[in-house]
Tab-separated table of C-alpha atoms and ligand atoms in Angstrom:
chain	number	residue	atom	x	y	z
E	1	UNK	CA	4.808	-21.708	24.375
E	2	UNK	CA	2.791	-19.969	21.576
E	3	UNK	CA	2.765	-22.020	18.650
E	4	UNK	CA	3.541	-20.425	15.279
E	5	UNK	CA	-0.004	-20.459	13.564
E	6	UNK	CA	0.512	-22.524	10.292
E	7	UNK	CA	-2.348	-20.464	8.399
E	8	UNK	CA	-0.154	-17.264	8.461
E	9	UNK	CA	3.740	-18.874	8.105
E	10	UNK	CA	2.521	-20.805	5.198
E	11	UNK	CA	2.125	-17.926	3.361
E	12	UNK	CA	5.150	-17.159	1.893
E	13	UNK	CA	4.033	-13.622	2.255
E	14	UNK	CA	3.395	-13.133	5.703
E	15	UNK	CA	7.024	-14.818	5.917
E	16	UNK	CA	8.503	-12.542	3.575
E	17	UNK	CA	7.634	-9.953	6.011
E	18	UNK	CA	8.566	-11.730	9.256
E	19	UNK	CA	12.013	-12.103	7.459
E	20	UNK	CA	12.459	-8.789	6.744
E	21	UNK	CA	11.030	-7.512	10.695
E	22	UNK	CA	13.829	-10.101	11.687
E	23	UNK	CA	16.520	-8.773	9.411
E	24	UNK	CA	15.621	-4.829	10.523
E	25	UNK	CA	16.209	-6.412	14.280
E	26	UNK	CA	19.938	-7.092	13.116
E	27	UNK	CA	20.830	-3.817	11.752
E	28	UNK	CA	20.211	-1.938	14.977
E	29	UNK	CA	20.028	-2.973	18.751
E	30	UNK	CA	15.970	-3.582	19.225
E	31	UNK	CA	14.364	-5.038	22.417
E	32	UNK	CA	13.935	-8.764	21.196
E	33	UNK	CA	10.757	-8.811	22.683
E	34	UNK	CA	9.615	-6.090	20.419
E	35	UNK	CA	10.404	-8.195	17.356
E	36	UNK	CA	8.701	-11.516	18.995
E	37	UNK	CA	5.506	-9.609	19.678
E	38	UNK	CA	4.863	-8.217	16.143
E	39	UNK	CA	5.683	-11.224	14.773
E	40	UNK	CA	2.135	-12.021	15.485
E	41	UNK	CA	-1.019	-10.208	14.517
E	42	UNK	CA	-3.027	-8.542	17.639
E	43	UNK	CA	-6.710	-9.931	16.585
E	44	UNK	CA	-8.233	-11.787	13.420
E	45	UNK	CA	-11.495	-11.596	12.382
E	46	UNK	CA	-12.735	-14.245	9.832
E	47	UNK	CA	-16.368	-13.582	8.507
E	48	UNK	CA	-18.514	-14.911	6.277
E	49	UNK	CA	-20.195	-13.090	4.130
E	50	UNK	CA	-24.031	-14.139	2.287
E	51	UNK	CA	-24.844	-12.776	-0.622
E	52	UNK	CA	-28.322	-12.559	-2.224
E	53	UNK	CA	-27.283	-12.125	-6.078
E	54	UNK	CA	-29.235	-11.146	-8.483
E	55	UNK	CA	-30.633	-14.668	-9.861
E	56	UNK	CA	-31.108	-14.952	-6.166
E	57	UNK	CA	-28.884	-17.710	-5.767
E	58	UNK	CA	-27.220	-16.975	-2.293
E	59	UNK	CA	-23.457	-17.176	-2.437
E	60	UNK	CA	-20.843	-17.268	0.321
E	61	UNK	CA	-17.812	-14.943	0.671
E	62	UNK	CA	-14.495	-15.345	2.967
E	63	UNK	CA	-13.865	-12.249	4.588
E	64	UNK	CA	-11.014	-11.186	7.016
E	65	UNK	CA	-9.800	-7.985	9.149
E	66	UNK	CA	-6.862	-8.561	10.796
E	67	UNK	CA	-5.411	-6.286	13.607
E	68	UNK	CA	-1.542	-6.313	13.966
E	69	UNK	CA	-0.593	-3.834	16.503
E	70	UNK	CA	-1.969	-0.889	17.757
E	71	UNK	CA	0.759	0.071	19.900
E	72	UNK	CA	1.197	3.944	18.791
E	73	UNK	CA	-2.824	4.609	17.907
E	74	UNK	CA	-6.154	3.143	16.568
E	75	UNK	CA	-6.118	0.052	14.090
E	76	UNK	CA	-5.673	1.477	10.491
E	77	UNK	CA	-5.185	0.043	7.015
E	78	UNK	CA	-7.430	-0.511	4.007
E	79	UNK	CA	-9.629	-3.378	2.731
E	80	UNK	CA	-8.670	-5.339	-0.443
E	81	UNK	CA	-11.192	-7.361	-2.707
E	82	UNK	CA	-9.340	-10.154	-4.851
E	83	UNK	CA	-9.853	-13.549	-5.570
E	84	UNK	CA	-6.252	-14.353	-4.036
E	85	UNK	CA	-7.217	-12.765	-0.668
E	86	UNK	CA	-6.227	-15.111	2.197
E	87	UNK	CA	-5.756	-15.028	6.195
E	88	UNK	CA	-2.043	-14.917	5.155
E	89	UNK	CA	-2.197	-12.049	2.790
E	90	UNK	CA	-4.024	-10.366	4.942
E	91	UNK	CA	-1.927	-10.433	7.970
E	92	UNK	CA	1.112	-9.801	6.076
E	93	UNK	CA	-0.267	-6.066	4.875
E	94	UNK	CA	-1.758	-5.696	8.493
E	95	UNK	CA	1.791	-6.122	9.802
E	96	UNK	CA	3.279	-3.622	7.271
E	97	UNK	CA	0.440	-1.022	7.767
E	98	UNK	CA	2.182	-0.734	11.295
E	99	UNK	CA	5.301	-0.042	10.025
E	100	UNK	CA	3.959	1.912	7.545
E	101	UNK	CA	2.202	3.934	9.889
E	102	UNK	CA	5.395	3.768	12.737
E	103	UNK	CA	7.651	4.964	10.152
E	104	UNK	CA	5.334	7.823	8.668
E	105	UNK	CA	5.301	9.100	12.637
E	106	UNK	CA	1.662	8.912	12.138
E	107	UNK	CA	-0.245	8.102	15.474
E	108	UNK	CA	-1.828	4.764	14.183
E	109	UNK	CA	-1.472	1.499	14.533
E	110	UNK	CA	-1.888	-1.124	11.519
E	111	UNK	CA	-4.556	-3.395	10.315
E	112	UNK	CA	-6.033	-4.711	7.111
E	113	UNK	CA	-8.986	-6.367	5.701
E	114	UNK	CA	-9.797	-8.599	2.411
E	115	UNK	CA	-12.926	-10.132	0.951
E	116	UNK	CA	-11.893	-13.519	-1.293
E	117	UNK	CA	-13.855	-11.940	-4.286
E	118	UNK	CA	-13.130	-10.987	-7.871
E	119	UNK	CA	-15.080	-7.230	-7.818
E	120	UNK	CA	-15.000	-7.712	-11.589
E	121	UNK	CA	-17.474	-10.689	-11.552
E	122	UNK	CA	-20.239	-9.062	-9.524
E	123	UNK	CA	-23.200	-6.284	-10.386
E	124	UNK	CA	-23.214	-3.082	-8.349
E	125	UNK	CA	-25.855	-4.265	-5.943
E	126	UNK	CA	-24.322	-7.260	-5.757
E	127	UNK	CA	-21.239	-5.447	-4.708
E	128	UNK	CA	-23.013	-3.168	-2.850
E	129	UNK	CA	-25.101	-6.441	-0.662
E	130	UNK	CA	-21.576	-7.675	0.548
E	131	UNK	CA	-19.785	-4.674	1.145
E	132	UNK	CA	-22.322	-3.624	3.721
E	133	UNK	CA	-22.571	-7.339	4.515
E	134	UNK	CA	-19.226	-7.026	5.856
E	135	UNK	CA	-19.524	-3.839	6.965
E	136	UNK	CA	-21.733	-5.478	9.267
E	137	UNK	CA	-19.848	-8.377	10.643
E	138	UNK	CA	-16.568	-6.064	11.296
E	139	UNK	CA	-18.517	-3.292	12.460
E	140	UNK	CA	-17.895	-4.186	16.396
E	141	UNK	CA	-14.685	-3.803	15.949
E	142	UNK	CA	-13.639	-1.049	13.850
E	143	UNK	CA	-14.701	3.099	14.599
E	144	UNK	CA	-13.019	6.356	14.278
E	145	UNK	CA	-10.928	5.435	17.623
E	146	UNK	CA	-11.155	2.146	17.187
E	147	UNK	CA	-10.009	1.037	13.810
E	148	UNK	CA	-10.276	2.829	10.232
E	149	UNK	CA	-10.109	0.515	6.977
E	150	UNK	CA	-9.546	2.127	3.654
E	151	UNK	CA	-9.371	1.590	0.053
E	152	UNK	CA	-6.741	-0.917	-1.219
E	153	UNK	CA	-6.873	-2.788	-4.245
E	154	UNK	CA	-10.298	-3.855	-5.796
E	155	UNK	CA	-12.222	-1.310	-3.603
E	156	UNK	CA	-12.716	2.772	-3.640
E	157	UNK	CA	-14.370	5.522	-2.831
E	158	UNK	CA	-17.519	3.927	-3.562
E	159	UNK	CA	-16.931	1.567	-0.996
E	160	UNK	CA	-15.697	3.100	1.764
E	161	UNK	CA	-19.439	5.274	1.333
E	162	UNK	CA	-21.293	1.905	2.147
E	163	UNK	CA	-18.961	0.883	4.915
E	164	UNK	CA	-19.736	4.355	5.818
E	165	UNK	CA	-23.705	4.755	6.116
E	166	UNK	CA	-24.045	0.631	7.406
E	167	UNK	CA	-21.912	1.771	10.043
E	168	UNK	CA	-23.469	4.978	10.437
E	169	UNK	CA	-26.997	2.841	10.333
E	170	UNK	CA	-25.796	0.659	13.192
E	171	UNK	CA	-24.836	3.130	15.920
E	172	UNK	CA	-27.480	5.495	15.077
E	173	UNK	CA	-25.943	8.881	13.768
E	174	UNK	CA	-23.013	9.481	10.946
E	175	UNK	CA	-19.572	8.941	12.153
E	176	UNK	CA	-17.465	9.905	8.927
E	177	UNK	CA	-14.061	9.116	10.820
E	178	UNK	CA	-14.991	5.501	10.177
E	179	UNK	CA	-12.701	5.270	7.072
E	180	UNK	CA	-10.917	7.231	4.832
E	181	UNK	CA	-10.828	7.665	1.046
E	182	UNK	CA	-13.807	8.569	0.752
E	183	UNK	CA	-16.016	10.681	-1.155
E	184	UNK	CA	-15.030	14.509	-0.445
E	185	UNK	CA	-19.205	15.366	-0.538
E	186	UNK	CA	-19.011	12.814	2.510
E	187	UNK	CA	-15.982	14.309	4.466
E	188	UNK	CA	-13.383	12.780	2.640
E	189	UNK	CA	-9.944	14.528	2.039
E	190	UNK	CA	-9.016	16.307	-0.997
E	191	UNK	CA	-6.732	15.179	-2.814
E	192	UNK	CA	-6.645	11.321	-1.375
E	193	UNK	CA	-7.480	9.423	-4.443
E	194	UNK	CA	-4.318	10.645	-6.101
E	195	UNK	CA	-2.367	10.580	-2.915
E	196	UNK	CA	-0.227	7.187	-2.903
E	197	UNK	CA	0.184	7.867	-6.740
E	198	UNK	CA	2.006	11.667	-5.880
E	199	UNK	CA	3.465	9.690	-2.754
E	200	UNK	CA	5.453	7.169	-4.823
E	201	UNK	CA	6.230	10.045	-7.140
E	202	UNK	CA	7.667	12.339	-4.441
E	203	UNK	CA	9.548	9.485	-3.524
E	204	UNK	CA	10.939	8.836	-7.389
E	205	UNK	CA	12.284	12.453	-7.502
E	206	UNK	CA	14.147	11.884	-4.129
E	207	UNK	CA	16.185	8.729	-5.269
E	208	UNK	CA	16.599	10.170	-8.375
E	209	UNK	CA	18.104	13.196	-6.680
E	210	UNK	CA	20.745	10.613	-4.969
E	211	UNK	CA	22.092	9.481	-8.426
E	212	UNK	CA	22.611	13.283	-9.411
E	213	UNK	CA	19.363	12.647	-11.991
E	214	UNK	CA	16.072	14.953	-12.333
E	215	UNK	CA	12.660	13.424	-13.068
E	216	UNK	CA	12.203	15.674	-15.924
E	217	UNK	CA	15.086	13.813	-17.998
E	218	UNK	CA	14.040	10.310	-16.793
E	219	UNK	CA	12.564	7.108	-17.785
E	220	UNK	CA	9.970	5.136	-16.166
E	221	UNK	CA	7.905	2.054	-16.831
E	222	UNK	CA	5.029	1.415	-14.447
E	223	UNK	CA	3.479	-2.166	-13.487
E	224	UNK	CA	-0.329	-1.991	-12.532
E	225	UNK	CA	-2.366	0.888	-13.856
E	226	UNK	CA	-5.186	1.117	-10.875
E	227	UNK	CA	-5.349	3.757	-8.222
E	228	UNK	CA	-1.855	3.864	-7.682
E	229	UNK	CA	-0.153	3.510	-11.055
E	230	UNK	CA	-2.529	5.455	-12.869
E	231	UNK	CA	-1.762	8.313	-10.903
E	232	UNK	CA	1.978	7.617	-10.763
E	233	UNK	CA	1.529	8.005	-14.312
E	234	UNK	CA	-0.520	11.129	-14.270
E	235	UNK	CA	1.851	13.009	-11.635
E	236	UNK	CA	5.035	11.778	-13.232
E	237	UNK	CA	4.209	12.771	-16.699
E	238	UNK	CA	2.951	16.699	-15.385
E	239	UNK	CA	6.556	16.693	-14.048
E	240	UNK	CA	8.219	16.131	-17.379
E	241	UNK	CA	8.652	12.401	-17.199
E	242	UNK	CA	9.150	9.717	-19.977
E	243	UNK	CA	6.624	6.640	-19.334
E	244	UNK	CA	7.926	4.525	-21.659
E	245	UNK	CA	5.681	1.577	-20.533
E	246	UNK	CA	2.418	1.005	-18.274
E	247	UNK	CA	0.632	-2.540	-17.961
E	248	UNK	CA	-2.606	-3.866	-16.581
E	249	UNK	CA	-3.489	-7.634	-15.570
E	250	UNK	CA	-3.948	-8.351	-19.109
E	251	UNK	CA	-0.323	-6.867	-20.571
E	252	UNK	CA	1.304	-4.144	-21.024
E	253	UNK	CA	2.427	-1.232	-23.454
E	254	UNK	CA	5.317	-0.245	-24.538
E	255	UNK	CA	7.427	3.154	-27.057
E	256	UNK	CA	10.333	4.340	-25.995
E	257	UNK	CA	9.952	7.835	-26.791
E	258	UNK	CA	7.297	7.839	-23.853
E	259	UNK	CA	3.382	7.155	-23.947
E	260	UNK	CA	0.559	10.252	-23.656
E	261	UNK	CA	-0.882	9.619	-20.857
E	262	UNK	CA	-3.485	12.262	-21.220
E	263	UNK	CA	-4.486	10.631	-23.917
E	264	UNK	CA	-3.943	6.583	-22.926
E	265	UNK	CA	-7.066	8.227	-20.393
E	266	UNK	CA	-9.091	9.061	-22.989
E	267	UNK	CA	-8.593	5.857	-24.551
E	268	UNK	CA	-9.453	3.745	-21.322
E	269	UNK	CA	-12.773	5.347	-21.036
E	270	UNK	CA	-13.896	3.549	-24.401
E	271	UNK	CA	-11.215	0.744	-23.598
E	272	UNK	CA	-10.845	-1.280	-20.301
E	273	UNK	CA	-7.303	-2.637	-20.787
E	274	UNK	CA	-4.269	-0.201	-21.700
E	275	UNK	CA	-3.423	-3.233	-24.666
E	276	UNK	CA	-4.344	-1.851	-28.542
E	277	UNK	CA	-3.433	1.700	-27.653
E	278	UNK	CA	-2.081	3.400	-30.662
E	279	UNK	CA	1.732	4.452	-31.569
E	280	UNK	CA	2.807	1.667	-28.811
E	281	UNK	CA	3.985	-2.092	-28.601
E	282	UNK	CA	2.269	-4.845	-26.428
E	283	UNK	CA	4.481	-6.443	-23.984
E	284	UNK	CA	3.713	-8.986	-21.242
E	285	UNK	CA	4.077	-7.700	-17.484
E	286	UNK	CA	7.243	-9.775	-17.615
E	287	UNK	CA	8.817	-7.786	-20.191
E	288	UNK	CA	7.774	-4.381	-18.599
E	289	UNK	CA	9.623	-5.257	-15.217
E	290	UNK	CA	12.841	-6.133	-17.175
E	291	UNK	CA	13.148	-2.597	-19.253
E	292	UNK	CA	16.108	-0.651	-19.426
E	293	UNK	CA	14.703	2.522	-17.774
E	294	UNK	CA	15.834	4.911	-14.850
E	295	UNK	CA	12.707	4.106	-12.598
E	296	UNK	CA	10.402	0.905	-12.199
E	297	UNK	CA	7.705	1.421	-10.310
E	298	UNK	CA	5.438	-1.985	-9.486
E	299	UNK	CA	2.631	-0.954	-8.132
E	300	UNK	CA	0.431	-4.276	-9.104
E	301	UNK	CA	0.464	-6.755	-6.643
E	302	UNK	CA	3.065	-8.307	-4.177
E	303	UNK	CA	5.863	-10.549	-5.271
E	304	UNK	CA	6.423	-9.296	-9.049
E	305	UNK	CA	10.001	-9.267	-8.714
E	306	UNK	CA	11.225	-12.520	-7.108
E	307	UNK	CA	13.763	-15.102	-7.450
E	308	UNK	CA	13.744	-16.159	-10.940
E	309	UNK	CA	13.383	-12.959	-12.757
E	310	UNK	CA	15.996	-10.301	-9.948
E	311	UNK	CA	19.113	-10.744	-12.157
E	312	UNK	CA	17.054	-9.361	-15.527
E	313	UNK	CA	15.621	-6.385	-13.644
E	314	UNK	CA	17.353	-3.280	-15.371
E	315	UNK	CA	16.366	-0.576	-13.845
E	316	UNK	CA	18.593	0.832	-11.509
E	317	UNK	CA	16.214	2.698	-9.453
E	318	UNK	CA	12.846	0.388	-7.684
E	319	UNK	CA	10.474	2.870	-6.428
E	320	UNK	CA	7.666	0.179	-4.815
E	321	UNK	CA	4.119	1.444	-5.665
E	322	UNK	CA	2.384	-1.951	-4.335
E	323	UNK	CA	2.766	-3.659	-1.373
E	324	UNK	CA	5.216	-6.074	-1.416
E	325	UNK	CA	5.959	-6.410	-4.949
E	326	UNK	CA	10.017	-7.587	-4.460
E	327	UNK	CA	10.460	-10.218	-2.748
E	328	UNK	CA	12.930	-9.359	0.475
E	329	UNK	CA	15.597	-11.839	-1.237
E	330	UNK	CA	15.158	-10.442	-4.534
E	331	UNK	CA	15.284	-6.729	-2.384
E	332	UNK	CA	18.668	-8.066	-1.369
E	333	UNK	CA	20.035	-9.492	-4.238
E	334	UNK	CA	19.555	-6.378	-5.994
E	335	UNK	CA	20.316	-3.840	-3.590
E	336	UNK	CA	23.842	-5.697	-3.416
E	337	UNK	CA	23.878	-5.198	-7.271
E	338	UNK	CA	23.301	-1.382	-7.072
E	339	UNK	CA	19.861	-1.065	-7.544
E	340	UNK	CA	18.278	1.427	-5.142
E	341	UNK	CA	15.123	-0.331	-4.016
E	342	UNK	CA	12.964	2.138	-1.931
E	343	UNK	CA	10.646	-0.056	0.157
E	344	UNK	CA	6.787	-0.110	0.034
E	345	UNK	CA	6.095	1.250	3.926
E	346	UNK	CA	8.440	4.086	2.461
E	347	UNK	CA	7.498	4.436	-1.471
E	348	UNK	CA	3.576	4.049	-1.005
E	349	UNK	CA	2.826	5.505	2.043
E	350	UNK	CA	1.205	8.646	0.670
E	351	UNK	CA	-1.862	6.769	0.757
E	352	UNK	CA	-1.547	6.421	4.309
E	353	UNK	CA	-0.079	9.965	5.000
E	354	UNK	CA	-3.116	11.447	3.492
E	355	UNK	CA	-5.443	9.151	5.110
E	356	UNK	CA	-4.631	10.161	8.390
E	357	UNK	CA	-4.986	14.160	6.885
E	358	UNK	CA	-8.623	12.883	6.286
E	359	UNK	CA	-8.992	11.474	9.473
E	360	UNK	CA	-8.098	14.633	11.555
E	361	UNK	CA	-10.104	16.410	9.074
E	362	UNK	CA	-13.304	14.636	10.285
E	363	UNK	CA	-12.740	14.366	13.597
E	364	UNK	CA	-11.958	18.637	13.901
E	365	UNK	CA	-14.739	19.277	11.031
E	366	UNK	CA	-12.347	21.448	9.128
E	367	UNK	CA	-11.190	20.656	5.685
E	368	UNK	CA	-8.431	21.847	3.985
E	369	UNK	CA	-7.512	22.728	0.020
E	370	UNK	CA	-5.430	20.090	-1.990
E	371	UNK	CA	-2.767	22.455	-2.559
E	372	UNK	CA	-2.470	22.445	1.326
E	373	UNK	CA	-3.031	18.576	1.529
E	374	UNK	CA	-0.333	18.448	-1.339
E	375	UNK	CA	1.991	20.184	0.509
E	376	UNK	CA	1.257	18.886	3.414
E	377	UNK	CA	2.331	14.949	1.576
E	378	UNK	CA	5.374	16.461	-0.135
E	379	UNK	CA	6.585	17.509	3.664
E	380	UNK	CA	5.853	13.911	5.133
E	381	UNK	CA	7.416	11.430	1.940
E	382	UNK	CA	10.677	14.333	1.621
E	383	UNK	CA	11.027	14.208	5.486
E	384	UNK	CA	10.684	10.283	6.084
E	385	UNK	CA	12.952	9.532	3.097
E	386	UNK	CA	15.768	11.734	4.212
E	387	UNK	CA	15.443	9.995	7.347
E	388	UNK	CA	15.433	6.200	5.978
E	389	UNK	CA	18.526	7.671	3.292
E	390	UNK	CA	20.350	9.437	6.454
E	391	UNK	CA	19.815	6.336	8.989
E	392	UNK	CA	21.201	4.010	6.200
E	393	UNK	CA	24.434	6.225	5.595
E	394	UNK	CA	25.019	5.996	9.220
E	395	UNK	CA	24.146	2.632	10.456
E	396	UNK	CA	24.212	-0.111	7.428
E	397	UNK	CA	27.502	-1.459	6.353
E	398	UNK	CA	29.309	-0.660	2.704
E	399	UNK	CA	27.900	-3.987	1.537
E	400	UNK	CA	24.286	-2.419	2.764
E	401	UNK	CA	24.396	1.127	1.549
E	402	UNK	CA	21.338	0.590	-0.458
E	403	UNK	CA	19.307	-1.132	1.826
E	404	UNK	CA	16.626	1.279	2.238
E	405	UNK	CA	14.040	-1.518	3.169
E	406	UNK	CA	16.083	-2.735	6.373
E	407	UNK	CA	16.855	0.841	7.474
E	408	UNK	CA	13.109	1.952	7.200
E	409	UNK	CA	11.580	-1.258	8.703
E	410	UNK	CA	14.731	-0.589	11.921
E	411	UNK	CA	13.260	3.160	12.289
E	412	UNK	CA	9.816	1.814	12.190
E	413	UNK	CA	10.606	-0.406	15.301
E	414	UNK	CA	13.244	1.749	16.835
E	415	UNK	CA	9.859	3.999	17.758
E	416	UNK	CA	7.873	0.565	18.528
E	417	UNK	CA	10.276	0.247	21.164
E	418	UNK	CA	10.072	3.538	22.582
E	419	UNK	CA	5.968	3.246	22.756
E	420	UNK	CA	5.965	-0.113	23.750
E	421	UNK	CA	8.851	0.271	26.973
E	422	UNK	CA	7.164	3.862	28.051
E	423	UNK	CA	3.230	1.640	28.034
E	424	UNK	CA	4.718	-1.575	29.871
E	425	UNK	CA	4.542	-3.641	26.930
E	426	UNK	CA	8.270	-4.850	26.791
L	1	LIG	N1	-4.374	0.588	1.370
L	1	LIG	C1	-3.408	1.639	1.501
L	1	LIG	C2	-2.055	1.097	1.932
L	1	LIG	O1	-1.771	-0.060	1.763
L	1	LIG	C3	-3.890	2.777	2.367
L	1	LIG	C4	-4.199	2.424	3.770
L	1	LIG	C5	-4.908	3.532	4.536
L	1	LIG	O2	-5.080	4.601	3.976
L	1	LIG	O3	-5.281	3.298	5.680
L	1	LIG	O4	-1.212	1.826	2.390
């Protein structure tokens, strides 16, 4: 009998998520066997990683790509570089990239990949040396039909362009289907870098729209200003909303009669932290998540909202930007308080959406406008939450009505089971 690896279940993480597969196995009948095979990741690949730096000191990086399923396509998910990258981190995002994906409909499997690195601390070569240091040590097993990492937090365009051309070098002639979000000179898709941010916003005006409330008259505090908060911010504010507060890993700001965001931009190109911009207040990242507003969106890091801070969170919408970022007893606790919290493999998978745009893109050499990949998103996050909000109405329990995160996950296997039964898997 397979023996639970203690690497992965010691992370309370990759737990958190095997809870919540378990808990979406309960809510609908699912093959068993369907829940006791993605309980475990497919493939992990642990690399190191030496770096020549520029004292020429030669240091050592932990890298991992883990491949969870890839049941209804390719491997796909993005690559994260953070000092707190683990094995366990890792896995858990490679597991929710495939219900990401599943519930999306997208024809992709999930995966994801981390180098144990602060970006921060290292020069551009530097950077540059272990990227396509990596690059090298995954490349056997990722490709356009084989797997396709991505941006995630701590990497960007910029990276994905060296994963690119070492991969590129390798086999001998440019394969831009590789990865996504990347540069659009380099067949990347328009409109990508904003596209989780526009995702998660789609996704605000939709649960808004189920407590009879428009975005234009609401309130919204965002956690995390990076790819995806920044352009929650951006998108949210063009359609008339109030950001009353926005924080960084150093703090956060805060006026209630809302924050320019136009201009907090203009500021952070002189400024790196949000902190010390005018006409606001600084509050911790605490603080932020415990506002009285209409919307919080976390779109930092996983676990923000957990067990000892759920019963001060005020909002009474959740719309999750990050991965992760409530806890699935915390997700619980406050859905059974009234708080609508839309899950991540729901809220954030514009990124993903897009992604796969850019994928099919490169592979038919035919690229499309951003008002056409904007439309295109709007159709995918409107269609997939009606069907989490419908499924929920239908199938969860009074006590349940707001569980959005159990009904999503249940949809996400109920067509896991379908691919797995028709390929012999189950
Ligand atoms: N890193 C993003 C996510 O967590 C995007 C993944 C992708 O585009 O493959 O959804």
């Amino acid at each position: 009998m397979y023996q639970e690896p203690d690497e992965l279940l010691s992370n309370s993480f990759y737990k958190d998520v095997v809870n919540s597969l378990e808990s979406a196995g309960k809510v609908i009948d699912i093959n068993p066997n369907v829940i006791s095979r993605l309980k475990y990741p497919r493939r992990a690949i642990r690399v190191s990683i030496p770096v020549k730096m520029d004292d020429h000191s030669i240091q050592v990086f932990r890298g991992y790509r883990v491949q969870h399923n890839h049941t209804l396509g390719p491997f796909k998910g993005g690559i994260r570089y953070h000092p707190a990258v683990s094995l366990g981190e890792v896995a858990a995002l490679a597991s929710l990239m495939t219900f990401k994906n599943s519930l999306l409909n997208l024809p992709l499997g999930g995966a994801k990949g981390g180098v144990q690195v602060n970006p921060n601390s290292l020069s551009k070569m530097e950077l540059e040396a272990l990227t396509r240091r990596f690059a090298t040590e995954i490349g056997p097993f990722i490709g356009p039909d084989k797997d396709i990492p991505a941006p995630d937090v701590g990497t960007n365009p910029e990276t994905m362009a060296w994963i690119l051309d070492t991969f590129s070098l390798e086999t001998g002639y440019s394969q831009t289907g590789v990865v996504t979000g990347k540069p659009v000179e380099i067949g990347g898709s328009r409109g990508r870098q904003s596209a989780t941010g526009l995702g998660v916003v789609y996704i605000v005006q939709q649960a808004l729209e189920t407590q009879a409330k428009n975005i234009s008259q609401a309130t919204i505090a965002i956690q995390g200003f990076g790819n995806v908060g920044s352009h929650v911010g951006i998108e949210a504010h063009a359609m008339g909303a109030k950001i009353v507060a926005v924080s960084d890993v150093q703090g956060g700001i805060f006026n209630p009669n809302g924050i320019n965001i136009s201009e907090l931009f203009r500021y952070l190109k002189q400024n790196r932290f949000v902190q010390g911009f005018p006409q606001t207040e600084n509050i911790t990242n605490e603080q932020l998540l415990e506002l009285e507003v209409d919307v919080l969106c976390p779109c930092a890091l996983e676990s923000a909202i957990h067990e000892k801070n759920k019963q001060n969170v005020k909002a009474k919408i959740i719309v999750e930007g990050a991965n992760g970022p409530v806890t699935p007893t915390a997700s619980e606790y406050l859905s059974k308080n009234n708080v609508l919290v839309v899950p991540d493999v729901l809220a954030n998978g514009g990124g993903a959406a897009v992604s796969y745009f850019e994928w099919v893109q490169d592979i038919s050499w035919l690229f499309w406008t951003e008002q056409e990949v904007r439309q295109k998103l709007s159709d995918i996050m409107v269609n997939t939450f009606g069907r989490v909000w419908n499924f929920t109405r239908k199938y969860q329990s009074e006590k349940d009505k707001n569980n959005l995160r159990s009904s999503a996950m249940a949809i996400a296997l109920l067509r896991l089971e379908k691919a797995m039964k028709l390929r012999g898997q189950i």
